[in-house]
Amino acid sequence: MEGPGYRVVFEKGGVYLHTSAKKHQDPDSLIAGVIRVVEKDNDVLLHWAPVEEAGDSTQILFSKKDSSGGDSCLSEEEPTFDPGYEPDWAVISTVRPQPRHSEPTRGAEPSSSQGSWAFSVSLRELKSIRRSKPSLNWAYLVLVTQAGGSLPALHFHCGGTRALLRVLSRYLLLASSPQDSRLYLVFPHDSSALSNSFYHLQLFDQDSSNVVSRFLQDPYSTTFSSFSRVTNFFRGALQPHLEGSSSDLLPLPEDEPEPGFEVISCVELGPRPAVERGAPVTEEEWAHHVGPEGRLQQVPELKARIFSGGLSPSLRREAWKFLLGYLSWEGSAEEHKAHVRKKTDEYFRMKLQWKSVSPEQEQRNSLLRGYRSLIERDVSRTDRNNRFYEGPENPGLGLLNDILLTYCMYHFDLGYVQGMSDLLSPILYVIQNEVDAFWCFCGFMELVHGNFEESQETMKRQLGQLLLLLRVLDPPLCDFLDAQDSGSLCFCFRWLLIWFKREFPFPDVLRLWEVLWTGLPGPNLHLLVACAILDSERDTLMLSGFGSNEILKHINELTMKLSVESVLTRAEALYRQLTSCPELPHNVQEVLGLASPAEPHSPSPPASPLPLSPTRSPTAVPDPADPAPQADSSLEILPEDESGADT
């Protein structure tokens, strides 16, 4: 690809061909390569070659950014994969998508030589481009030629599909198919079909000329920001090209890491209000809410106080049992005692199930043996810098181990997944009772068990909701992250998975969790906490020139440097700013708990420091989720202040 008349305008490494249809890829079936877009004479080529044949990119002429503001495609600006950071947010195992084998359209049956998989195609020969569905795994693209053949699927293990599409849009019009949002139909810039559709669009919409102008100048960005307005006009013009297009595509794996190009309306938010946090609830204040027979009174007001100020450390052991649903807010003292007796019997019956398994039986029970091994490994490195768990033969570690094994008996379908020990550790530290800690942990898991389920749907949904909130709150930040191949917000995965357990000092985690457990000011406050952290770091991220790896590194380095009170104050301010907007999109209202899917036109309630609507209970939380790639290094416990325990 070197020599006179050649100019490489785009290059991206870490683009693989998967030559096996097995569910779990064998390393020998993955062919690493480099994808390039090359200007050659009067043609533009898309070229892929294995790494050993790709050549030294430093010897190839790249187009430089000129004074006119054209795009720069220097290879060093493209993000690269850094295995030292990526596993850090992926703390639990996942099921990879199942790739399908695809034969190259040119040449003979591939031999053992990887070089026979190399291909080159003129952009003028492309008919369509299909991208994979969003997921937390890598993305891939399948290119279909005018002749009806499919080139081998290109798997972007290091990201870069958006960057490639952005470059291709300089030479082609990429029109999203009205029938399949993941299918882009390819047209030359002088396509008469598109021109005719734009003409009719202008007749119907006086503002459409601006859309057309922007589309012709920057087809990539306009396609994904404004195309919803012109889809109906394209439908008729493109119909002849659509017939048979889907059938030409190979069967594809299920998932892809880069979310789709959602069209989100611009929202004019008002000024961000000032918020002041309150003082923690004291034992005396709590006692004022205890009425006859030990029943708590004025519970909404009490929850509001916990939300605004948290709890005094001495009160947590009692109050957490209510916040986590172990004890009923409405129950009397006698009812609570009876409930505890019942739950104590139930706990020890479950514990006896695994305690009574003999070594010989366990040898024939691979599931229990696997859970025990995983729990022992995780417990041995959970919060060991906290005085409650430090030192060898620590009794706290034994309690962690027993509670987690008993939870496997309690929730057979879920069992134990890495990361659960992080959620149990602060609860056991505060409650300091095996039975009570177990049932409080079960209450917490009712909120977050979907995070650990194999389907991964809950984690995908939460990352999508986080992106939705962030795009409404700060579109420039989202655009920046998109440009750096970080728009999927995967660097927030660990935050959401274990509710910021490793991001704050131990005492701050206790304060954060008890505030989140109130369910105020609505569901998904943890997403606004994530938005608040990103909002506080936006200038550092956007003004530093960070690439995707630097963004991930910077986010990881925030660990133990965040102030929980500052973050909670900012999160509440963001909530009030959003809820005060009279034109807040309905999907954002759903995330904030202001509207339900069944009531799309219900008005938003007035903004207030604390909503009057009922709050969620620990059991009223959506499900599913799925673990992502597992790495032992991701579970190394970060150093904690020895004063990490509240005193």
XYZ file of C-alpha atoms in Angstrom:
647
model
C 0.000 0.000 0.000
C 2.996 2.295 -0.323
C 4.253 4.276 -3.259
C 3.424 7.278 -5.425
C -0.270 7.961 -5.926
C -1.259 6.365 -2.619
C -2.451 8.287 0.396
C -3.774 6.617 3.537
C -6.514 8.781 5.061
C -7.538 6.361 7.783
C -5.825 3.519 9.599
C -6.978 1.454 12.550
C -5.339 -1.546 14.172
C -6.985 -4.159 16.339
C -9.467 -5.107 13.604
C -9.922 -8.879 13.641
C -11.392 -11.564 11.438
C -13.056 -14.387 13.370
C -12.540 -17.602 11.429
C -14.327 -19.939 13.836
C -18.028 -20.287 14.573
C -17.370 -21.508 18.106
C -19.022 -19.664 20.970
C -15.674 -19.054 22.678
C -13.003 -18.042 20.210
C -9.760 -19.965 20.120
C -6.806 -17.544 19.838
C -5.744 -19.327 16.650
C -9.086 -18.472 15.040
C -8.614 -14.712 15.542
C -6.656 -12.944 12.821
C -5.452 -9.503 13.893
C -5.239 -6.937 11.147
C -5.246 -3.308 10.097
C -8.052 -1.564 8.226
C -7.160 1.361 5.973
C -8.963 3.785 3.717
C -6.629 4.658 0.852
C -6.938 7.284 -1.854
C -5.419 5.853 -5.031
C -5.476 7.932 -8.210
C -9.181 8.646 -8.803
C -10.468 5.868 -6.571
C -10.830 5.252 -2.848
C -10.167 1.769 -1.493
C -11.007 0.014 1.739
C -8.170 -2.378 2.520
C -7.708 -4.952 5.289
C -4.586 -7.015 5.815
C -3.212 -9.179 8.635
C -0.775 -7.464 10.955
C 2.294 -9.143 9.502
C 1.377 -7.916 6.013
C 0.058 -4.492 6.966
C 3.457 -2.864 6.829
C 4.932 -0.067 8.867
C 2.331 2.669 8.994
C 4.944 5.253 9.869
C 6.264 5.037 6.299
C 2.895 5.898 4.729
C 1.791 9.405 3.835
C -1.112 10.578 5.968
C -3.348 13.553 5.312
C -2.611 16.343 7.790
C -5.125 18.704 9.333
C -5.064 21.873 7.270
C -6.014 25.421 8.072
C -9.472 24.917 6.685
C -10.298 22.704 9.616
C -10.345 19.401 7.762
C -10.229 16.169 9.669
C -6.936 14.783 10.763
C -6.477 11.045 10.429
C -3.102 10.597 12.032
C -2.842 7.031 13.244
C -1.420 8.119 16.554
C -4.671 9.970 17.276
C -6.671 6.783 16.928
C -7.393 5.159 20.294
C -5.593 1.915 20.991
C -6.369 -0.931 23.338
C -4.605 -0.952 26.677
C -5.154 -4.251 28.506
C -3.865 -2.669 31.658
C -7.032 -0.670 32.095
C -9.877 -2.272 30.176
C -10.362 -5.241 32.537
C -10.621 -2.896 35.495
C -14.265 -2.053 34.849
C -15.134 -5.560 33.748
C -15.172 -7.357 37.038
C -17.423 -10.300 36.218
C -17.500 -12.874 33.470
C -19.577 -12.540 30.321
C -20.684 -14.650 27.401
C -19.092 -13.427 24.219
C -21.172 -13.128 21.035
C -20.971 -16.043 18.661
C -19.121 -14.961 15.512
C -19.920 -16.560 12.173
C -17.418 -17.695 9.606
C -17.336 -15.676 6.399
C -15.436 -16.513 3.253
C -13.584 -13.716 1.457
C -15.219 -12.671 -1.752
C -11.935 -12.713 -3.626
C -9.420 -15.485 -3.941
C -9.604 -19.141 -3.169
C -10.513 -20.986 0.001
C -8.243 -19.619 2.732
C -5.304 -21.754 3.615
C -3.412 -21.844 6.857
C -1.716 -18.635 5.783
C -3.440 -15.637 7.298
C -2.427 -13.532 4.343
C -5.012 -15.191 2.113
C -7.717 -13.369 4.096
C -6.529 -9.902 3.025
C -8.943 -7.995 0.816
C -9.336 -4.640 -0.869
C -12.533 -3.135 -2.286
C -13.366 0.130 -3.997
C -15.906 2.240 -2.148
C -17.811 2.505 -5.426
C -18.457 -1.240 -5.219
C -20.191 -1.079 -1.837
C -23.945 -1.596 -1.660
C -24.585 -1.498 2.090
C -22.920 -1.586 5.491
C -24.406 -3.371 8.437
C -23.319 -2.778 12.021
C -23.899 -5.032 15.002
C -26.295 -4.390 17.859
C -25.148 -2.438 20.913
C -23.489 -4.434 23.696
C -20.473 -4.268 25.964
C -18.397 -6.518 23.717
C -16.596 -5.433 20.568
C -18.361 -4.035 17.518
C -18.188 -5.323 13.989
C -19.206 -4.228 10.513
C -20.214 -6.303 7.494
C -19.799 -4.730 4.065
C -21.921 -5.951 1.154
C -20.856 -5.280 -2.431
C -22.983 -4.350 -5.434
C -22.407 -7.881 -6.729
C -24.188 -9.243 -3.663
C -21.189 -10.725 -1.878
C -20.319 -10.073 1.750
C -16.788 -9.279 2.801
C -15.525 -10.948 5.990
C -17.010 -9.377 9.120
C -14.582 -6.850 10.626
C -14.456 -7.085 14.431
C -13.159 -3.880 16.052
C -11.714 -5.182 19.314
C -10.293 -1.736 20.102
C -13.264 0.330 18.930
C -13.254 2.507 15.851
C -16.412 1.655 13.886
C -17.740 5.173 14.265
C -14.435 6.682 13.189
C -14.427 4.491 10.081
C -18.026 5.414 9.214
C -17.135 9.053 9.716
C -14.323 8.766 7.186
C -16.422 6.791 4.694
C -19.084 9.501 4.833
C -16.625 11.890 3.158
C -16.876 9.821 0.004
C -20.327 8.263 0.299
C -23.854 9.025 1.440
C -24.770 6.603 4.228
C -28.555 6.411 4.437
C -30.111 4.523 7.342
C -32.548 1.947 6.004
C -36.183 2.688 6.931
C -36.624 -1.035 7.563
C -33.509 -1.704 9.646
C -31.761 0.996 11.670
C -28.524 -1.031 11.714
C -28.332 -1.162 7.924
C -26.764 1.759 6.041
C -27.424 1.968 2.332
C -24.502 3.319 0.344
C -24.909 5.943 -2.387
C -22.470 8.198 -4.237
C -22.745 11.873 -3.425
C -24.476 12.555 -6.737
C -27.293 10.052 -6.132
C -30.389 11.200 -8.019
C -32.655 9.216 -5.703
C -31.507 11.155 -2.674
C -31.575 14.468 -4.498
C -35.167 13.850 -5.570
C -36.162 12.959 -2.006
C -34.584 16.147 -0.674
C -36.514 18.137 -3.267
C -39.835 16.719 -2.050
C -38.798 17.239 1.542
C -38.304 20.935 0.901
C -41.846 21.174 -0.457
C -43.276 19.804 2.776
C -40.982 21.365 5.363
C -39.705 24.914 5.112
C -36.872 24.159 7.557
C -35.625 21.142 5.656
C -33.282 23.078 3.392
C -30.964 23.514 6.333
C -31.046 19.752 6.942
C -30.222 19.123 3.276
C -27.392 21.624 3.318
C -25.899 20.124 6.436
C -26.366 16.620 5.057
C -24.430 17.399 1.878
C -21.662 19.131 3.835
C -21.392 16.579 6.642
C -23.458 13.510 5.757
C -22.237 11.397 8.668
C -23.254 13.621 11.563
C -26.423 14.852 9.875
C -27.513 11.311 9.109
C -27.548 10.414 12.786
C -28.884 13.698 14.155
C -31.593 14.660 11.662
C -32.394 11.617 9.578
C -35.553 10.823 11.504
C -37.139 13.813 9.784
C -36.484 12.560 6.276
C -36.852 8.806 6.626
C -40.375 8.803 5.222
C -39.259 10.754 2.166
C -36.386 8.353 1.536
C -38.628 5.316 1.891
C -40.139 5.608 -1.577
C -36.973 6.756 -3.303
C -34.866 3.985 -1.850
C -37.387 1.161 -2.039
C -35.889 -0.398 -5.196
C -32.519 -0.569 -3.488
C -33.968 -2.088 -0.328
C -35.400 -5.180 -1.953
C -33.227 -8.132 -1.118
C -30.698 -6.091 0.815
C -31.347 -7.818 4.105
C -31.186 -11.267 2.592
C -27.740 -10.531 1.217
C -26.322 -10.106 4.689
C -24.639 -12.886 6.614
C -26.118 -14.100 9.902
C -24.537 -11.881 12.515
C -23.577 -12.245 16.156
C -26.019 -10.786 18.622
C -24.201 -7.854 20.162
C -21.878 -4.941 19.596
C -20.227 -2.528 22.003
C -21.053 0.778 20.478
C -24.624 1.949 21.096
C -26.784 3.016 18.197
C -27.118 6.581 17.074
C -30.096 7.643 19.121
C -31.878 10.802 18.013
C -32.350 12.944 21.099
C -34.025 16.295 20.873
C -32.122 19.313 22.084
C -33.527 20.458 25.406
C -33.142 23.936 26.807
C -32.414 23.398 30.481
C -32.779 26.193 32.957
C -30.071 27.281 35.386
C -28.785 24.685 37.800
C -30.172 25.403 41.274
C -28.060 25.636 44.377
C -28.404 22.704 46.773
C -27.365 22.412 50.391
C -26.971 19.103 52.181
C -28.320 18.666 55.696
C -26.776 17.280 58.878
C -26.908 13.526 59.547
C -29.930 12.120 61.367
C -29.047 11.573 65.033
C -30.294 8.946 67.469
C -32.333 11.617 69.245
C -34.016 12.681 66.017
C -34.759 9.051 65.152
C -36.277 8.522 68.602
C -38.743 11.349 67.939
C -40.157 9.236 65.090
C -40.723 6.173 67.296
C -44.343 6.083 68.444
C -46.453 3.760 70.560
C -45.553 0.065 70.386
C -42.276 0.984 68.733
C -43.840 1.882 65.387
C -42.061 4.508 63.309
C -44.117 7.604 62.531
C -43.866 10.231 59.796
C -41.742 7.861 57.720
C -41.686 10.025 54.530
C -40.209 12.914 56.510
C -37.676 10.582 58.108
C -36.606 9.222 54.723
C -36.326 12.773 53.424
C -33.968 13.622 56.258
C -31.850 10.550 55.572
C -31.692 11.539 51.918
C -30.567 15.086 52.700
C -28.039 14.292 55.428
C -27.477 10.579 55.862
C -27.280 8.874 59.244
C -25.082 9.217 62.270
C -22.730 6.197 62.422
C -24.214 5.011 65.727
C -27.688 4.871 64.151
C -26.817 2.850 61.084
C -27.000 -0.579 62.682
C -30.712 -0.064 63.366
C -31.737 2.171 60.473
C -30.154 0.090 57.712
C -32.456 -2.816 58.578
C -35.402 -0.603 57.611
C -33.760 0.942 54.565
C -32.923 -2.518 53.187
C -36.369 -3.972 53.822
C -35.366 -6.448 56.538
C -37.666 -4.717 59.021
C -40.959 -3.105 58.061
C -41.334 0.638 58.501
C -44.901 0.026 59.731
C -44.175 -2.862 62.133
C -44.251 -2.711 65.925
C -41.359 -3.703 68.170
C -43.002 -7.056 68.974
C -43.640 -7.753 65.295
C -40.001 -7.019 64.554
C -38.857 -9.475 67.241
C -41.080 -12.223 65.834
C -39.844 -11.490 62.322
C -36.207 -11.709 63.414
C -36.816 -15.063 65.131
C -38.432 -16.439 61.994
C -35.669 -15.164 59.727
C -32.984 -16.521 62.072
C -34.421 -20.033 61.788
C -34.696 -19.684 58.028
C -31.093 -18.525 57.720
C -29.600 -21.405 59.674
C -31.670 -23.972 57.765
C -30.161 -22.659 54.538
C -26.686 -22.513 56.030
C -27.019 -26.131 57.146
C -27.638 -27.156 53.543
C -24.077 -26.416 52.509
C -22.455 -27.035 55.896
C -23.728 -30.630 55.910
C -22.270 -31.473 52.494
C -19.422 -33.932 52.981
C -16.112 -33.564 51.086
C -17.051 -36.634 49.039
C -20.406 -35.113 48.088
C -18.794 -31.803 47.201
C -16.435 -33.575 44.816
C -19.536 -34.592 42.869
C -21.092 -31.126 43.059
C -19.097 -28.954 40.677
C -21.427 -25.976 41.117
C -21.015 -25.785 44.894
C -17.303 -26.486 44.575
C -16.943 -23.650 42.083
C -18.906 -21.204 44.258
C -16.832 -22.097 47.320
C -13.550 -21.608 45.465
C -14.613 -18.274 43.980
C -15.952 -16.971 47.297
C -12.807 -17.969 49.201
C -10.646 -16.184 46.655
C -12.733 -13.006 46.676
C -13.191 -12.865 50.448
C -9.446 -13.167 50.990
C -8.948 -9.801 49.275
C -12.097 -7.870 50.213
C -11.448 -4.661 52.173
C -8.370 -6.110 53.853
C -7.146 -2.600 54.690
C -10.239 -2.051 56.816
C -9.552 -2.884 60.458
C -12.681 -5.043 60.610
C -11.236 -7.420 57.993
C -7.465 -7.079 58.344
C -5.039 -9.735 59.503
C -4.944 -13.527 59.079
C -7.765 -15.734 60.396
C -9.976 -12.687 60.821
C -13.464 -13.691 62.035
C -15.005 -11.054 59.765
C -13.683 -12.932 56.736
C -15.288 -16.130 58.002
C -18.638 -14.381 58.289
C -18.302 -12.971 54.766
C -17.606 -16.452 53.473
C -20.544 -18.075 55.306
C -23.068 -15.405 54.324
C -22.099 -15.568 50.642
C -22.267 -19.371 50.558
C -25.666 -19.245 52.247
C -26.832 -16.726 49.653
C -26.060 -19.366 47.011
C -28.606 -21.584 48.774
C -31.063 -18.673 48.975
C -30.786 -17.690 45.292
C -29.927 -20.862 43.375
C -30.357 -19.297 39.934
C -27.913 -16.473 40.588
C -25.498 -18.100 43.031
C -22.309 -16.146 43.589
C -20.800 -13.728 41.082
C -17.637 -11.708 41.548
C -18.388 -8.306 42.998
C -20.991 -9.473 45.511
C -18.404 -9.543 48.305
C -17.923 -5.811 47.713
C -21.613 -5.223 48.426
C -21.743 -7.426 51.526
C -18.613 -6.097 53.223
C -19.952 -2.655 54.326
C -23.262 -4.202 55.432
C -21.563 -6.775 57.644
C -19.246 -4.098 59.024
C -22.215 -1.932 60.057
C -24.654 -4.645 61.214
C -22.049 -6.896 62.899
C -24.503 -9.788 63.136
C -24.418 -12.739 60.761
C -28.174 -13.278 60.400
C -29.189 -9.620 60.228
C -26.365 -8.862 57.784
C -27.498 -11.723 55.547
C -31.061 -10.472 55.261
C -29.929 -6.881 54.764
C -27.625 -8.120 52.010
C -30.589 -9.929 50.438
C -32.495 -6.625 50.475
C -29.617 -4.881 48.710
C -29.400 -7.690 46.158
C -33.105 -7.216 45.398
C -32.101 -3.785 44.146
C -29.050 -4.808 42.139
C -29.188 -8.549 41.411
C -29.909 -7.760 37.776
C -26.400 -6.315 37.547
C -24.979 -9.805 38.002
C -27.263 -11.819 35.749
C -25.848 -13.448 32.662
C -28.111 -11.741 30.132
C -26.412 -8.382 30.823
C -29.625 -6.585 29.924
C -29.771 -4.525 33.117
C -26.232 -3.226 32.725
C -26.866 -2.407 29.072
C -30.074 -0.616 29.972
C -28.431 1.388 32.740
C -25.550 2.472 30.519
C -28.112 3.500 27.908
C -30.101 5.459 30.489
C -26.913 7.100 31.741
C -26.033 8.130 28.203
C -29.550 9.514 27.719
C -29.298 11.662 30.849
C -25.808 12.849 29.984
C -26.815 13.771 26.433
C -29.620 15.964 27.739
C -27.457 17.495 30.465
C -24.263 18.012 28.466
C -24.381 17.377 24.687
C -20.836 18.750 24.094
C -19.384 16.252 26.565
C -21.234 13.421 24.816
C -19.943 14.602 21.442
C -16.407 14.640 22.812
C -16.722 11.117 24.214
C -18.199 9.929 20.919
C -15.254 11.390 19.038
C -12.877 9.490 21.320
C -14.685 6.145 20.908
C -15.850 6.401 24.524
C -19.473 7.270 23.856
C -20.701 3.904 25.143
C -19.623 4.990 28.674
C -18.172 1.559 29.369
C -15.707 3.199 31.749
C -18.720 3.705 34.060
C -19.467 -0.022 34.130
C -17.884 -0.676 37.530
C -19.591 2.373 39.038
C -23.027 1.015 38.256
C -22.204 -2.636 38.846
C -21.272 -2.299 42.538
C -22.699 1.154 43.246
C -19.425 3.080 43.418
C -18.042 0.781 46.130
C -14.462 1.184 44.908
C -14.653 4.848 43.958
C -15.078 6.378 47.428
C -13.351 5.891 50.800
C -15.122 3.331 52.990
C -16.958 5.863 55.243
C -18.203 7.729 52.171
C -19.572 4.508 50.681
C -21.686 4.048 53.820
C -23.083 7.570 53.454
C -23.696 7.193 49.712
C -25.528 3.889 50.003
C -27.890 4.943 52.782
C -28.856 8.001 50.733
C -29.464 5.882 47.631
C -31.494 3.315 49.613
C -34.102 5.972 50.485
C -35.295 5.850 46.866
C -35.371 9.660 46.848
C -35.824 11.872 44.981
C -36.798 9.098 42.552
C -35.474 5.890 41.028
C -32.053 5.838 39.404
C -30.364 8.450 41.564
C -27.215 6.348 41.135
C -27.260 7.333 37.442
C -27.304 10.997 38.429
C -24.408 10.315 40.790
C -22.491 9.039 37.751
C -23.540 12.146 35.806
C -22.361 14.311 38.690
C -18.899 12.717 38.656
C -18.594 13.164 34.892
C -19.886 16.726 35.177
C -17.222 17.550 37.753
C -14.530 16.144 35.434
C -15.836 17.495 32.110
C -13.289 20.301 31.764
C -10.389 17.997 32.573
C -11.592 15.478 30.025
C -12.451 17.916 27.234
C -9.512 20.299 27.575
C -6.823 17.667 27.990
C -7.004 16.102 24.552
C -7.469 12.668 26.095
C -7.995 9.654 23.875
C -10.083 6.661 24.886
C -7.312 5.041 26.926
C -6.471 8.272 28.714
C -10.163 8.791 29.528
C -10.380 5.324 31.052
C -7.127 5.858 32.949
C -8.287 9.216 34.287
C -11.623 7.782 35.438
C -9.849 4.947 37.242
C -7.495 7.396 38.933
C -10.460 9.198 40.505
C -10.735 6.270 42.904
C -10.633 7.405 46.544
C -10.295 11.043 45.448
C -14.001 11.890 45.246
C -15.983 13.723 47.936
C -19.314 12.022 48.539
C -21.021 15.172 49.840
C -19.897 17.162 46.818
C -21.058 14.450 44.428
C -24.449 14.044 46.144
C -24.974 17.805 46.139
C -24.232 17.982 42.428
C -26.427 14.947 41.683
C -29.422 16.515 43.439
C -28.820 19.792 41.612
C -28.830 17.920 38.291
C -32.102 16.244 39.245
C -33.737 19.580 40.071
C -32.409 21.127 36.880
C -33.918 18.332 34.806
C -37.269 18.228 36.579
C -37.699 21.997 36.264
C -37.576 21.719 32.466
C -41.152 21.900 31.076
C -40.197 20.128 27.833
C -38.243 17.238 29.275
C -38.414 14.276 26.822
C -40.675 11.481 27.930
C -37.899 8.873 27.953
C -35.920 11.065 30.348
C -38.999 11.450 32.532
C -39.229 7.654 32.672
C -35.628 7.340 33.862
C -36.267 9.915 36.580
C -39.518 8.258 37.644
C -41.651 11.211 36.573
C -43.659 9.265 34.005
C -44.426 5.676 33.108
C -44.478 4.069 29.649
C -48.232 3.624 30.005
C -48.740 7.367 30.462
C -46.750 9.029 27.673
C -48.513 12.359 27.971
C -48.700 12.707 31.720
C -47.350 16.081 32.856
C -44.184 16.284 34.891
C -44.686 17.057 38.573
C -43.326 20.382 39.741
C -39.708 20.369 40.761
C -39.172 20.184 44.483
C -36.326 19.239 46.787
C -38.144 16.016 47.653
C -40.986 14.523 45.580
C -44.340 13.806 47.159
C -44.835 10.589 45.233
C -44.314 7.246 46.977
C -40.762 6.040 46.949
C -39.591 2.709 45.667
C -39.151 -0.253 47.958
C -36.046 -2.441 47.926
C -37.945 -5.015 45.869
C -39.395 -2.675 43.251
C -36.431 -2.547 40.920
C -36.104 -3.722 37.319
C -34.108 -6.858 36.636
C -31.587 -8.303 34.321
C -27.983 -7.657 33.691
C -25.001 -9.500 32.742
C -21.455 -9.728 33.757
C -18.708 -8.571 31.578
C -15.210 -9.961 31.026
C -13.621 -11.324 34.108
C -10.098 -10.521 35.181
C -8.439 -11.287 38.474
C -6.607 -7.994 38.424
C -9.922 -6.146 38.398
C -10.687 -7.423 41.871
C -7.517 -6.249 43.561
C -8.594 -4.178 46.527
C -7.482 -0.589 46.316
C -5.681 0.842 49.358
C -8.017 2.280 51.959
C -7.467 4.626 54.807
C -7.203 2.643 58.007
C -9.733 5.014 59.414
C -12.065 3.737 56.705
C -14.487 2.597 59.357
C -16.750 5.213 60.812
C -16.150 5.697 64.474
